[in-house]
Tab-separated table of C-alpha atoms and ligand atoms in Angstrom:
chain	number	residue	atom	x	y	z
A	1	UNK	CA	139.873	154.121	61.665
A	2	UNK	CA	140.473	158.222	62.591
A	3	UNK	CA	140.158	159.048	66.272
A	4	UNK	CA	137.201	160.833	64.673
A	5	UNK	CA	135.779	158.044	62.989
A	6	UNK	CA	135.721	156.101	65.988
A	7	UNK	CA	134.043	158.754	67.679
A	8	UNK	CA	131.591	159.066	65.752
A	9	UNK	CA	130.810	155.591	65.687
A	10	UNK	CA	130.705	155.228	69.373
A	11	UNK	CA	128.431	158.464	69.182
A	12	UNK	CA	125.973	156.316	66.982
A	13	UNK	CA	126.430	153.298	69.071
A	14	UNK	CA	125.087	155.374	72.050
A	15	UNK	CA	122.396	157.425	70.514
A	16	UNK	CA	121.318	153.878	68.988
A	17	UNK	CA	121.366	152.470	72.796
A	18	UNK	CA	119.615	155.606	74.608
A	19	UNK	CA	116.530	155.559	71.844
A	20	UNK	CA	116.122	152.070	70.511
A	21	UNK	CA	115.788	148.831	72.519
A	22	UNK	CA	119.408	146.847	72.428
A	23	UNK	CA	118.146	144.100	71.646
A	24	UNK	CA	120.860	143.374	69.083
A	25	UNK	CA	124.701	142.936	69.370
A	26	UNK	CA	127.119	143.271	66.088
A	27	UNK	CA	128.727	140.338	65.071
A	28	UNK	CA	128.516	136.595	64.983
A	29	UNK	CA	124.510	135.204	65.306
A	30	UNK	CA	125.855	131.228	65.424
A	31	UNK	CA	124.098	129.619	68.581
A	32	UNK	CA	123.620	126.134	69.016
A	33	UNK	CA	119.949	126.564	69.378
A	34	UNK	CA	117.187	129.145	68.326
A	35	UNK	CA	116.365	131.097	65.996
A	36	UNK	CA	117.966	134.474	65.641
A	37	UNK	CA	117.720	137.482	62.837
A	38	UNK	CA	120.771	138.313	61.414
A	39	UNK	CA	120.474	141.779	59.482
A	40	UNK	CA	123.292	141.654	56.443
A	41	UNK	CA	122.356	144.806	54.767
A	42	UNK	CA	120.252	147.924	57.220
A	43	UNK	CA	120.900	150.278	54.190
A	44	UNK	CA	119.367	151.898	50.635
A	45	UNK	CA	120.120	152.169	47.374
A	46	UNK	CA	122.666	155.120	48.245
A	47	UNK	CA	125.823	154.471	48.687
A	48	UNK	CA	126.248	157.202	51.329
A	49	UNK	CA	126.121	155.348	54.381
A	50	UNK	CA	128.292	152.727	55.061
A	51	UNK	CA	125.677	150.350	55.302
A	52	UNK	CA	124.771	147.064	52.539
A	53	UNK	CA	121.748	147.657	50.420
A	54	UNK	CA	118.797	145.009	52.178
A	55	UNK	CA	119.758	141.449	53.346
A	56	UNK	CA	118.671	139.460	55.811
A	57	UNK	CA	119.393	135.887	57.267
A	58	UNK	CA	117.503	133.448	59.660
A	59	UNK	CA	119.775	131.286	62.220
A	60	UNK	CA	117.778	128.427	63.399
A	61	UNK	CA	120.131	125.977	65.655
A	62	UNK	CA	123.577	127.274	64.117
A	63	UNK	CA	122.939	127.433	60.545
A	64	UNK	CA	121.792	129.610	58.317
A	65	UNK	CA	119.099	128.849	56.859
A	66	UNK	CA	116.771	131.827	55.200
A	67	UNK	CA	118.271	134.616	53.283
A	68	UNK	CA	115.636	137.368	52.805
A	69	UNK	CA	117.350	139.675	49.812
A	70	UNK	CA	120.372	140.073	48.699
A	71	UNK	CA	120.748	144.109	47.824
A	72	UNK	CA	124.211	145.172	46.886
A	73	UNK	CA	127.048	144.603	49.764
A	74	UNK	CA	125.466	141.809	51.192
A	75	UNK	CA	127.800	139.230	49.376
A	76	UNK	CA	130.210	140.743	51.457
A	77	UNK	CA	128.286	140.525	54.565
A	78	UNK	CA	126.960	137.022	54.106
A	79	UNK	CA	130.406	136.245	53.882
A	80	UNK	CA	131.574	138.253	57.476
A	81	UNK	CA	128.638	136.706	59.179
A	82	UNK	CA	130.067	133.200	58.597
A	83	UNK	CA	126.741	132.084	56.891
A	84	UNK	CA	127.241	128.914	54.220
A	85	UNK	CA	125.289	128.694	50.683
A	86	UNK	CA	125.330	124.785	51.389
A	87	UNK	CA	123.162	125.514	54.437
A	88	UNK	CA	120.794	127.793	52.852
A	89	UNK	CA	116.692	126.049	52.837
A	90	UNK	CA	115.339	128.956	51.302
A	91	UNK	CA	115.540	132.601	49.706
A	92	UNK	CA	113.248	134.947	48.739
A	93	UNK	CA	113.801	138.532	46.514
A	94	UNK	CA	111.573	140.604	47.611
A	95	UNK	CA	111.492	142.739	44.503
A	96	UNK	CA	113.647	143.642	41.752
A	97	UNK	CA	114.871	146.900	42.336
A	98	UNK	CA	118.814	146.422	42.348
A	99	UNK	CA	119.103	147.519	46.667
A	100	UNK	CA	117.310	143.902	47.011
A	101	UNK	CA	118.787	141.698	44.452
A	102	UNK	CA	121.664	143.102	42.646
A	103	UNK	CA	124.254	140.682	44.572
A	104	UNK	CA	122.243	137.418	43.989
A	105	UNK	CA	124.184	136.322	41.122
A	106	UNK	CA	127.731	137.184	42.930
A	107	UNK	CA	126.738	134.557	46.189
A	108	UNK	CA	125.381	132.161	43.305
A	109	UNK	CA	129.527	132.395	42.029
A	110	UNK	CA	130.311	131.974	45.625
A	111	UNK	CA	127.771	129.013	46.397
A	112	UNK	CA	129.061	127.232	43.174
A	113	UNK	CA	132.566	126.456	45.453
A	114	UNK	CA	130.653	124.735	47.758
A	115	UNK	CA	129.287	121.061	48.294
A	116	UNK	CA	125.934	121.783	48.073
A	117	UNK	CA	123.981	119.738	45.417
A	118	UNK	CA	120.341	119.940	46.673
A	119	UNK	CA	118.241	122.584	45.054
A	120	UNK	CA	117.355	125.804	46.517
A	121	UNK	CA	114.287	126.821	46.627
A	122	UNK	CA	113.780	130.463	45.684
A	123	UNK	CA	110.887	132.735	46.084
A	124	UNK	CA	109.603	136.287	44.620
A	125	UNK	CA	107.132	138.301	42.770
A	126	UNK	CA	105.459	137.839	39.461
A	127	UNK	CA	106.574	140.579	37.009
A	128	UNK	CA	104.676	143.985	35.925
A	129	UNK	CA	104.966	146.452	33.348
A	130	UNK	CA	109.167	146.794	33.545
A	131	UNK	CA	109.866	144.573	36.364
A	132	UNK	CA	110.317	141.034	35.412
A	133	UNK	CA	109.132	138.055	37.508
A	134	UNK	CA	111.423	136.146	39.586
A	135	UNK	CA	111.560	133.419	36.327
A	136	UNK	CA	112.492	136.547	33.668
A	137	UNK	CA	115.078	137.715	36.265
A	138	UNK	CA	116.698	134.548	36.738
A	139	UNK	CA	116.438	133.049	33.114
A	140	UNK	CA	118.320	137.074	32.157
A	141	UNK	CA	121.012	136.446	34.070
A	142	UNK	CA	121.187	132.833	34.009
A	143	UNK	CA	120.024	131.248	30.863
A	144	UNK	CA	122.290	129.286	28.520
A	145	UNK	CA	121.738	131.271	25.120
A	146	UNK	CA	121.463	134.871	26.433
A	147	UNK	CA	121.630	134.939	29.964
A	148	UNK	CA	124.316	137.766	31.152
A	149	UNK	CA	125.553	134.994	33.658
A	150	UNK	CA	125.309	132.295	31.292
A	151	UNK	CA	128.445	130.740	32.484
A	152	UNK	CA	126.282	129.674	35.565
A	153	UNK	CA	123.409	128.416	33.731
A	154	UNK	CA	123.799	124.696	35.961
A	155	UNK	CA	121.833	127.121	38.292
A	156	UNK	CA	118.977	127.309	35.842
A	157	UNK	CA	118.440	123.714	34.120
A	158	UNK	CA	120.584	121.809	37.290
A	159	UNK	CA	123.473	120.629	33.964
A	160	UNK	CA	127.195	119.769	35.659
A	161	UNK	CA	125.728	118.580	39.255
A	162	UNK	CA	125.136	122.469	40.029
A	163	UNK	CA	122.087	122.789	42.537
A	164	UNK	CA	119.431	123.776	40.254
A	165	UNK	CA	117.090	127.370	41.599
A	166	UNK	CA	113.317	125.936	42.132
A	167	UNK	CA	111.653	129.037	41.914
A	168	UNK	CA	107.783	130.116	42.950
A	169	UNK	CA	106.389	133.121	41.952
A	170	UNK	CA	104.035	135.312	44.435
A	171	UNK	CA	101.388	137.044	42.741
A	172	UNK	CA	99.192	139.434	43.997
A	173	UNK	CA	96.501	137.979	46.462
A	174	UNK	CA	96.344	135.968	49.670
A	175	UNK	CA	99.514	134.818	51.334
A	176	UNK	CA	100.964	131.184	49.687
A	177	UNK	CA	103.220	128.508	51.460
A	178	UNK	CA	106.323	128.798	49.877
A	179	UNK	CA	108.216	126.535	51.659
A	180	UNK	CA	107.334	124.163	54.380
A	181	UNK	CA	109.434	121.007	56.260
A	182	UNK	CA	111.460	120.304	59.420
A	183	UNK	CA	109.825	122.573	61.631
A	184	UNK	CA	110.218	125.525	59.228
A	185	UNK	CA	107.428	127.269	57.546
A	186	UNK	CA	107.876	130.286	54.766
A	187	UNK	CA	104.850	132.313	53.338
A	188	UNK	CA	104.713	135.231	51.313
A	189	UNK	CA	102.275	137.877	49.873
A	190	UNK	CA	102.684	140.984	47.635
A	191	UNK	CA	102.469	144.365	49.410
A	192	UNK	CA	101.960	147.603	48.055
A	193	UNK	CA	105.130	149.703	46.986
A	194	UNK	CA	104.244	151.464	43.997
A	195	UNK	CA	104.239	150.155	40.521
A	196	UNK	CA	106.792	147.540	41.401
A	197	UNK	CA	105.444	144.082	42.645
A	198	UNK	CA	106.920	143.303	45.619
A	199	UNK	CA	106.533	140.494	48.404
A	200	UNK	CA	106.487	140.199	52.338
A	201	UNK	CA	108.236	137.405	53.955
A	202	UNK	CA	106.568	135.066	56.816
A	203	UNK	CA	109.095	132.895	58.267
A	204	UNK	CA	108.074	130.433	60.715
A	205	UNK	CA	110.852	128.391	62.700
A	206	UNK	CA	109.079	126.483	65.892
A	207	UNK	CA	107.682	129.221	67.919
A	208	UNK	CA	109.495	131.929	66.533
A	209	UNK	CA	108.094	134.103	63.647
A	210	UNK	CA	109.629	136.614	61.912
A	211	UNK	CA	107.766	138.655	59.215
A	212	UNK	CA	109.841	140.828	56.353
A	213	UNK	CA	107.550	143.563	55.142
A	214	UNK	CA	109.934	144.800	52.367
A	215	UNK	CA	109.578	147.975	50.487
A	216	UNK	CA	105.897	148.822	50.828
A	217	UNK	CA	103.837	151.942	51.321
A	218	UNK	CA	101.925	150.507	54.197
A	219	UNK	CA	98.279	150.856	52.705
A	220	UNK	CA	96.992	147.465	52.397
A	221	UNK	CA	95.193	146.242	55.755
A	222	UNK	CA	95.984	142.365	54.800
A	223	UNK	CA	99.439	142.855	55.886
A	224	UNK	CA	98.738	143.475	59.121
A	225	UNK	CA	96.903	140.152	59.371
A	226	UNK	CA	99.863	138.565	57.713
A	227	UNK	CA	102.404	140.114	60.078
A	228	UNK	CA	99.813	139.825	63.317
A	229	UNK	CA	101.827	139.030	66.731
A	230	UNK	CA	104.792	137.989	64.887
A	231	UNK	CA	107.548	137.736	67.360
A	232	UNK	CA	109.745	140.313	65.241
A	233	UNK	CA	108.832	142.455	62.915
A	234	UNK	CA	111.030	144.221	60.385
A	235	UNK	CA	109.909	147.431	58.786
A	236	UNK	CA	111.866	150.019	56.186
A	237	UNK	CA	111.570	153.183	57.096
A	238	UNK	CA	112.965	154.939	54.029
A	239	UNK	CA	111.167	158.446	53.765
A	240	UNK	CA	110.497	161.391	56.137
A	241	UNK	CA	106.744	161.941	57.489
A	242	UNK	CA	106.166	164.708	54.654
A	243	UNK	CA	106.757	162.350	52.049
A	244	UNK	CA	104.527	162.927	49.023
A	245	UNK	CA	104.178	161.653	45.105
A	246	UNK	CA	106.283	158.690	44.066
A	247	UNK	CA	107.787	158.537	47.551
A	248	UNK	CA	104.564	158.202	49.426
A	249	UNK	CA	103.314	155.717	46.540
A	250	UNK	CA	106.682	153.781	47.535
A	251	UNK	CA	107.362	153.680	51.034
A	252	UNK	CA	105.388	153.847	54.338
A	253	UNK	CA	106.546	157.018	56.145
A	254	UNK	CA	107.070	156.415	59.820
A	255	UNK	CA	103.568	156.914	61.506
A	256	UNK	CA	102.050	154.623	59.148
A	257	UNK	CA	105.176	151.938	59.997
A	258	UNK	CA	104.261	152.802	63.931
A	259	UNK	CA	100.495	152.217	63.308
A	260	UNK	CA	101.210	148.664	61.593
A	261	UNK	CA	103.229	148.041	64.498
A	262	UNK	CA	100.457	149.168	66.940
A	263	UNK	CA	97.925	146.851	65.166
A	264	UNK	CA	100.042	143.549	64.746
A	265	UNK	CA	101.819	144.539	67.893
A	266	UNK	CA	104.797	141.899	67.110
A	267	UNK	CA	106.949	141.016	70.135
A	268	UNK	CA	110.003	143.379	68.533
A	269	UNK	CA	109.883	146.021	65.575
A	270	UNK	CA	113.178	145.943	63.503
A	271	UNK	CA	113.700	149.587	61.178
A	272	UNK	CA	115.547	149.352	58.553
A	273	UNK	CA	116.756	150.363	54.960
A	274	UNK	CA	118.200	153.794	56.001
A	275	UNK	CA	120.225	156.108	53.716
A	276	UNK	CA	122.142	159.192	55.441
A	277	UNK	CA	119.338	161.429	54.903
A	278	UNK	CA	116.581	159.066	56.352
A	279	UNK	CA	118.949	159.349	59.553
A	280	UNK	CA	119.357	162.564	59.721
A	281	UNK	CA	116.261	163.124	61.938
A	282	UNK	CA	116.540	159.441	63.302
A	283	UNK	CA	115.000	160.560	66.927
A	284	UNK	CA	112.052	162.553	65.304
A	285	UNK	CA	110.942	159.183	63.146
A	286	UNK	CA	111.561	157.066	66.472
A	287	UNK	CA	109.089	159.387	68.027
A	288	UNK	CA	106.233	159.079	65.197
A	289	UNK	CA	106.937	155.301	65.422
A	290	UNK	CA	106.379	154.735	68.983
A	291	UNK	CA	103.013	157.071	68.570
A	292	UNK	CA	101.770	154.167	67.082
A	293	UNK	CA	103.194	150.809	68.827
A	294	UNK	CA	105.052	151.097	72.390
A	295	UNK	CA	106.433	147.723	72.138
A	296	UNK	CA	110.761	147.484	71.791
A	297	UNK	CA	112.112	148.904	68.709
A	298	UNK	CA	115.771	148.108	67.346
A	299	UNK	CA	117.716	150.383	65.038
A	300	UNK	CA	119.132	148.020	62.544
A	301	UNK	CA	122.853	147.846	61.965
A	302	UNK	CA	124.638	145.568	59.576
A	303	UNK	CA	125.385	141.973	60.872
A	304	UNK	CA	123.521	143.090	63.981
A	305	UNK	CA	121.951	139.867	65.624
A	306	UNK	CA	118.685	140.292	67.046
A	307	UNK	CA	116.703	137.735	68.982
A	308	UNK	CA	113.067	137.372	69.646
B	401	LIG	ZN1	112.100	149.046	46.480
Protein backbone atom coordinates (compact mmCIF):
# COMPACT_ATOMS: atom_id res chain seq x y z
CA UNK A 1 0.00 0.00 0.00
CA UNK A 2 1.34 3.83 -1.25
CA UNK A 3 1.67 6.35 1.56
CA UNK A 4 -1.18 7.72 -0.56
CA UNK A 5 -3.23 4.81 -0.58
CA UNK A 6 -3.15 4.58 2.99
CA UNK A 7 -4.15 8.00 3.23
CA UNK A 8 -6.78 7.84 1.53
CA UNK A 9 -8.07 4.99 3.22
CA UNK A 10 -7.71 6.45 6.61
CA UNK A 11 -9.47 9.59 4.96
CA UNK A 12 -12.51 7.20 4.24
CA UNK A 13 -12.22 5.51 7.51
CA UNK A 14 -12.80 8.98 9.15
CA UNK A 15 -15.34 10.54 6.94
CA UNK A 16 -17.15 7.00 7.41
CA UNK A 17 -16.77 7.59 11.41
CA UNK A 18 -17.76 11.49 11.53
CA UNK A 19 -21.17 10.75 9.31
CA UNK A 20 -22.29 7.21 9.89
CA UNK A 21 -22.82 5.46 13.25
CA UNK A 22 -19.59 2.99 13.97
CA UNK A 23 -21.35 0.52 14.71
CA UNK A 24 -19.16 -1.87 12.70
CA UNK A 25 -15.43 -2.88 12.97
CA UNK A 26 -13.48 -4.63 9.84
CA UNK A 27 -12.49 -7.95 10.32
CA UNK A 28 -13.28 -11.16 12.10
CA UNK A 29 -17.36 -11.39 13.27
CA UNK A 30 -16.63 -15.01 15.26
CA UNK A 31 -18.14 -14.54 18.89
CA UNK A 32 -19.07 -17.22 21.01
CA UNK A 33 -22.54 -15.95 21.29
CA UNK A 34 -25.01 -13.68 19.25
CA UNK A 35 -25.85 -12.95 16.30
CA UNK A 36 -23.82 -10.55 14.25
CA UNK A 37 -24.01 -9.25 10.34
CA UNK A 38 -21.10 -9.83 8.54
CA UNK A 39 -21.15 -7.72 5.17
CA UNK A 40 -18.84 -9.83 2.45
CA UNK A 41 -19.52 -7.74 -0.51
CA UNK A 42 -20.76 -3.48 0.19
CA UNK A 43 -20.20 -3.03 -3.64
CA UNK A 44 -21.97 -3.03 -7.45
CA UNK A 45 -21.65 -4.49 -10.45
CA UNK A 46 -18.59 -2.06 -11.28
CA UNK A 47 -15.54 -3.04 -10.74
CA UNK A 48 -14.34 0.47 -9.81
CA UNK A 49 -14.31 0.35 -6.24
CA UNK A 50 -12.48 -2.01 -4.46
CA UNK A 51 -15.36 -3.40 -2.95
CA UNK A 52 -17.13 -7.35 -3.68
CA UNK A 53 -20.30 -7.24 -5.66
CA UNK A 54 -23.34 -8.08 -2.68
CA UNK A 55 -22.77 -10.77 0.04
CA UNK A 56 -23.78 -11.08 3.22
CA UNK A 57 -23.41 -13.60 6.21
CA UNK A 58 -25.28 -14.17 9.58
CA UNK A 59 -23.02 -15.26 12.76
CA UNK A 60 -25.24 -16.75 15.29
CA UNK A 61 -22.98 -18.25 18.34
CA UNK A 62 -19.63 -18.56 16.19
CA UNK A 63 -20.74 -20.00 13.04
CA UNK A 64 -21.85 -18.96 10.09
CA UNK A 65 -24.81 -19.76 9.34
CA UNK A 66 -26.88 -17.53 6.55
CA UNK A 67 -25.26 -16.35 3.43
CA UNK A 68 -27.49 -13.69 1.79
CA UNK A 69 -25.89 -13.48 -2.03
CA UNK A 70 -23.04 -14.28 -3.35
CA UNK A 71 -22.19 -11.31 -6.12
CA UNK A 72 -18.77 -11.54 -7.63
CA UNK A 73 -15.67 -11.23 -4.99
CA UNK A 74 -17.44 -12.63 -2.30
CA UNK A 75 -15.80 -16.17 -2.72
CA UNK A 76 -12.92 -14.37 -1.78
CA UNK A 77 -14.39 -12.69 1.12
CA UNK A 78 -16.28 -15.65 2.52
CA UNK A 79 -13.06 -17.11 2.54
CA UNK A 80 -11.10 -13.92 4.61
CA UNK A 81 -13.97 -13.84 7.00
CA UNK A 82 -13.18 -17.41 8.15
CA UNK A 83 -16.84 -18.51 7.39
CA UNK A 84 -17.21 -22.60 6.60
CA UNK A 85 -19.66 -24.07 3.74
CA UNK A 86 -20.10 -27.10 6.28
CA UNK A 87 -21.68 -24.59 8.68
CA UNK A 88 -23.88 -22.91 6.29
CA UNK A 89 -28.16 -23.59 7.35
CA UNK A 90 -29.26 -21.56 4.65
CA UNK A 91 -28.74 -19.23 1.46
CA UNK A 92 -30.77 -17.22 -0.43
CA UNK A 93 -30.01 -15.32 -4.16
CA UNK A 94 -31.72 -12.57 -4.11
CA UNK A 95 -31.92 -12.20 -7.86
CA UNK A 96 -30.07 -13.17 -10.80
CA UNK A 97 -28.30 -10.35 -11.96
CA UNK A 98 -24.51 -11.54 -11.92
CA UNK A 99 -23.45 -8.61 -8.72
CA UNK A 100 -25.70 -11.18 -6.55
CA UNK A 101 -24.95 -14.59 -7.76
CA UNK A 102 -22.18 -14.82 -10.16
CA UNK A 103 -19.73 -16.50 -7.43
CA UNK A 104 -22.28 -19.17 -6.22
CA UNK A 105 -20.95 -21.86 -8.27
CA UNK A 106 -17.09 -20.97 -7.30
CA UNK A 107 -18.00 -21.48 -3.13
CA UNK A 108 -20.09 -24.63 -4.38
CA UNK A 109 -16.18 -25.86 -5.81
CA UNK A 110 -14.97 -24.67 -2.52
CA UNK A 111 -17.79 -26.33 -0.26
CA UNK A 112 -17.25 -29.65 -2.25
CA UNK A 113 -13.62 -29.94 -0.06
CA UNK A 114 -15.42 -29.93 2.88
CA UNK A 115 -17.23 -32.55 5.23
CA UNK A 116 -20.44 -31.36 4.85
CA UNK A 117 -23.03 -33.98 3.65
CA UNK A 118 -26.38 -32.48 4.82
CA UNK A 119 -28.27 -30.57 2.22
CA UNK A 120 -28.44 -26.93 1.95
CA UNK A 121 -31.28 -25.39 1.70
CA UNK A 122 -31.36 -22.62 -0.89
CA UNK A 123 -33.79 -19.90 -1.52
CA UNK A 124 -34.72 -17.30 -4.48
CA UNK A 125 -37.10 -15.95 -6.96
CA UNK A 126 -39.28 -17.59 -9.52
CA UNK A 127 -38.12 -16.63 -13.05
CA UNK A 128 -39.62 -13.84 -15.58
CA UNK A 129 -39.33 -13.01 -19.05
CA UNK A 130 -35.14 -13.47 -19.26
CA UNK A 131 -34.39 -14.17 -15.75
CA UNK A 132 -34.62 -17.75 -14.86
CA UNK A 133 -35.93 -19.07 -11.51
CA UNK A 134 -33.68 -20.17 -8.87
CA UNK A 135 -34.42 -24.09 -10.37
CA UNK A 136 -33.41 -22.86 -14.27
CA UNK A 137 -30.34 -21.14 -12.72
CA UNK A 138 -29.16 -23.96 -10.83
CA UNK A 139 -30.16 -26.91 -13.22
CA UNK A 140 -27.85 -24.29 -16.13
CA UNK A 141 -25.04 -24.46 -14.30
CA UNK A 142 -25.42 -27.62 -12.58
CA UNK A 143 -27.24 -30.24 -14.47
CA UNK A 144 -25.65 -33.49 -15.65
CA UNK A 145 -26.38 -33.29 -19.55
CA UNK A 146 -25.92 -29.53 -20.17
CA UNK A 147 -25.24 -27.83 -17.15
CA UNK A 148 -22.02 -25.38 -17.65
CA UNK A 149 -20.87 -26.81 -14.17
CA UNK A 150 -21.85 -30.20 -14.88
CA UNK A 151 -18.85 -31.60 -13.23
CA UNK A 152 -20.69 -30.61 -9.92
CA UNK A 153 -23.95 -31.99 -10.75
CA UNK A 154 -23.81 -34.19 -7.00
CA UNK A 155 -25.04 -30.61 -6.07
CA UNK A 156 -28.15 -31.04 -8.15
CA UNK A 157 -29.46 -34.83 -7.84
CA UNK A 158 -27.20 -35.39 -4.26
CA UNK A 159 -25.02 -38.56 -6.71
CA UNK A 160 -21.27 -39.24 -5.00
CA UNK A 161 -22.37 -38.25 -1.22
CA UNK A 162 -22.26 -34.44 -2.43
CA UNK A 163 -24.84 -32.36 -0.26
CA UNK A 164 -27.61 -32.06 -2.60
CA UNK A 165 -29.17 -27.88 -3.08
CA UNK A 166 -33.00 -28.09 -1.72
CA UNK A 167 -34.19 -25.21 -3.36
CA UNK A 168 -37.67 -23.01 -2.80
CA UNK A 169 -38.72 -20.63 -5.07
CA UNK A 170 -40.34 -17.10 -3.88
CA UNK A 171 -42.91 -15.89 -6.07
CA UNK A 172 -44.52 -12.81 -6.05
CA UNK A 173 -47.02 -12.34 -3.06
CA UNK A 174 -47.02 -12.51 0.73
CA UNK A 175 -43.86 -13.34 2.58
CA UNK A 176 -43.22 -17.53 2.87
CA UNK A 177 -41.16 -19.43 5.62
CA UNK A 178 -38.31 -20.56 3.94
CA UNK A 179 -36.55 -22.03 6.51
CA UNK A 180 -37.38 -22.59 10.09
CA UNK A 181 -35.53 -24.83 13.17
CA UNK A 182 -33.21 -24.33 16.16
CA UNK A 183 -34.15 -21.01 17.05
CA UNK A 184 -33.66 -19.70 13.48
CA UNK A 185 -36.37 -18.45 11.30
CA UNK A 186 -35.87 -17.27 7.38
CA UNK A 187 -38.73 -15.61 5.29
CA UNK A 188 -38.71 -14.04 2.10
CA UNK A 189 -40.91 -11.97 -0.33
CA UNK A 190 -40.36 -10.45 -3.83
CA UNK A 191 -39.80 -6.67 -3.95
CA UNK A 192 -40.01 -4.44 -6.69
CA UNK A 193 -36.74 -3.78 -8.82
CA UNK A 194 -37.77 -3.51 -12.24
CA UNK A 195 -38.47 -6.29 -14.61
CA UNK A 196 -36.24 -8.62 -12.69
CA UNK A 197 -37.90 -10.72 -9.83
CA UNK A 198 -36.15 -10.27 -6.94
CA UNK A 199 -36.55 -11.28 -3.11
CA UNK A 200 -36.08 -9.65 0.45
CA UNK A 201 -34.56 -11.63 3.14
CA UNK A 202 -36.14 -11.94 6.87
CA UNK A 203 -33.79 -13.62 9.07
CA UNK A 204 -34.81 -14.36 12.46
CA UNK A 205 -32.12 -15.73 15.05
CA UNK A 206 -33.68 -15.49 18.85
CA UNK A 207 -34.35 -11.90 19.33
CA UNK A 208 -32.37 -10.60 16.70
CA UNK A 209 -33.82 -9.83 13.20
CA UNK A 210 -32.19 -8.81 10.37
CA UNK A 211 -34.09 -7.97 7.12
CA UNK A 212 -32.14 -7.88 3.46
CA UNK A 213 -34.14 -5.65 1.17
CA UNK A 214 -32.02 -6.39 -1.97
CA UNK A 215 -32.15 -4.49 -5.15
CA UNK A 216 -35.58 -2.86 -5.09
CA UNK A 217 -37.06 0.46 -6.09
CA UNK A 218 -38.73 0.98 -2.79
CA UNK A 219 -42.46 1.30 -4.08
CA UNK A 220 -44.27 -1.49 -2.61
CA UNK A 221 -45.74 -0.59 1.01
CA UNK A 222 -45.68 -4.52 2.05
CA UNK A 223 -42.07 -4.28 2.58
CA UNK A 224 -42.21 -2.07 5.11
CA UNK A 225 -44.47 -4.43 7.06
CA UNK A 226 -42.05 -7.17 6.26
CA UNK A 227 -38.99 -5.23 7.42
CA UNK A 228 -41.11 -3.42 10.50
CA UNK A 229 -38.77 -2.88 13.76
CA UNK A 230 -36.29 -5.25 12.52
CA UNK A 231 -33.28 -4.84 14.66
CA UNK A 232 -31.04 -4.08 11.43
CA UNK A 233 -31.95 -3.17 8.40
CA UNK A 234 -29.89 -3.30 5.22
CA UNK A 235 -30.73 -1.08 2.31
CA UNK A 236 -28.80 -0.49 -1.32
CA UNK A 237 -28.48 2.71 -2.08
CA UNK A 238 -27.29 2.48 -5.68
CA UNK A 239 -28.56 5.72 -7.55
CA UNK A 240 -28.43 9.50 -6.91
CA UNK A 241 -31.83 11.37 -5.81
CA UNK A 242 -32.38 12.51 -9.61
CA UNK A 243 -32.53 9.13 -10.74
CA UNK A 244 -35.05 8.64 -13.54
CA UNK A 245 -36.14 5.76 -16.30
CA UNK A 246 -34.68 2.30 -15.84
CA UNK A 247 -32.73 3.52 -12.82
CA UNK A 248 -35.67 4.77 -10.86
CA UNK A 249 -37.68 1.52 -12.08
CA UNK A 250 -34.53 -0.34 -10.43
CA UNK A 251 -33.38 1.10 -7.38
CA UNK A 252 -34.82 3.21 -4.49
CA UNK A 253 -32.95 6.55 -4.54
CA UNK A 254 -32.01 7.68 -1.08
CA UNK A 255 -35.12 9.61 0.31
CA UNK A 256 -37.29 6.83 -0.53
CA UNK A 257 -34.51 4.30 1.38
CA UNK A 258 -34.72 7.10 4.41
CA UNK A 259 -38.58 7.06 4.35
CA UNK A 260 -38.66 3.05 4.58
CA UNK A 261 -36.36 3.50 7.31
CA UNK A 262 -38.56 6.18 9.01
CA UNK A 263 -41.64 3.86 8.74
CA UNK A 264 -40.12 0.40 9.90
CA UNK A 265 -37.79 2.39 12.05
CA UNK A 266 -35.38 -0.84 12.52
CA UNK A 267 -32.98 -0.59 15.48
CA UNK A 268 -29.86 0.06 12.77
CA UNK A 269 -30.00 0.94 8.90
CA UNK A 270 -27.09 -0.77 6.97
CA UNK A 271 -26.36 1.14 3.13
CA UNK A 272 -24.96 -0.68 0.88
CA UNK A 273 -24.14 -1.76 -2.80
CA UNK A 274 -22.06 1.38 -3.67
CA UNK A 275 -20.05 1.87 -6.89
CA UNK A 276 -17.47 4.95 -7.01
CA UNK A 277 -19.95 7.17 -8.44
CA UNK A 278 -22.80 6.39 -5.88
CA UNK A 279 -19.98 7.68 -3.36
CA UNK A 280 -19.08 10.43 -4.82
CA UNK A 281 -21.71 12.58 -3.01
CA UNK A 282 -21.79 10.02 -0.03
CA UNK A 283 -22.62 13.01 2.65
CA UNK A 284 -25.43 14.54 0.40
CA UNK A 285 -27.33 10.85 0.25
CA UNK A 286 -26.57 10.49 4.15
CA UNK A 287 -28.42 13.72 4.48
CA UNK A 288 -31.66 12.68 2.32
CA UNK A 289 -31.51 9.41 4.34
CA UNK A 290 -31.64 10.73 7.74
CA UNK A 291 -34.64 13.21 6.40
CA UNK A 292 -36.50 10.26 6.60
CA UNK A 293 -35.36 7.93 9.70
CA UNK A 294 -33.00 9.50 12.56
CA UNK A 295 -32.19 6.21 13.94
CA UNK A 296 -28.04 4.97 13.53
CA UNK A 297 -26.94 4.45 10.09
CA UNK A 298 -23.68 2.39 9.11
CA UNK A 299 -21.76 2.85 5.89
CA UNK A 300 -21.08 -0.64 4.82
CA UNK A 301 -17.55 -1.82 4.21
CA UNK A 302 -16.49 -5.26 3.17
CA UNK A 303 -16.11 -7.88 6.03
CA UNK A 304 -17.33 -5.07 8.28
CA UNK A 305 -19.12 -6.73 11.37
CA UNK A 306 -22.04 -5.04 12.56
CA UNK A 307 -24.09 -5.91 15.60
CA UNK A 308 -27.61 -5.18 16.54
ZN1 LIG B 1 -30.09 -5.98 -9.28
Amino acid sequence: MTIRTFSNALTILLFCCLFAACGQSTGSCVSPSGVTLQVLGSGGPIADDSRASSAYLVWIDGNARVLIDAGGGSFLRFGEAGARFEDLEFVGLSHFHTDHSADFPALLKSGNFSNRERPLPIAGPDGDGVFPGLKKFLAAMLHRNDGAYAYLSGFLDGTGGTPMLTSKEVAIGDAVILWSGDNLTIDGMQVPHGIVPAVAFRVRAGDTTIVFGSDQNGSDPAFVEFAKDASILVMHMVVPEDVSGVGRRLHAPPSVIGEIAGQAKPGRLVLSHFMARSLEDLQGNLALVRKGYAGDVTVAEDLACVTP
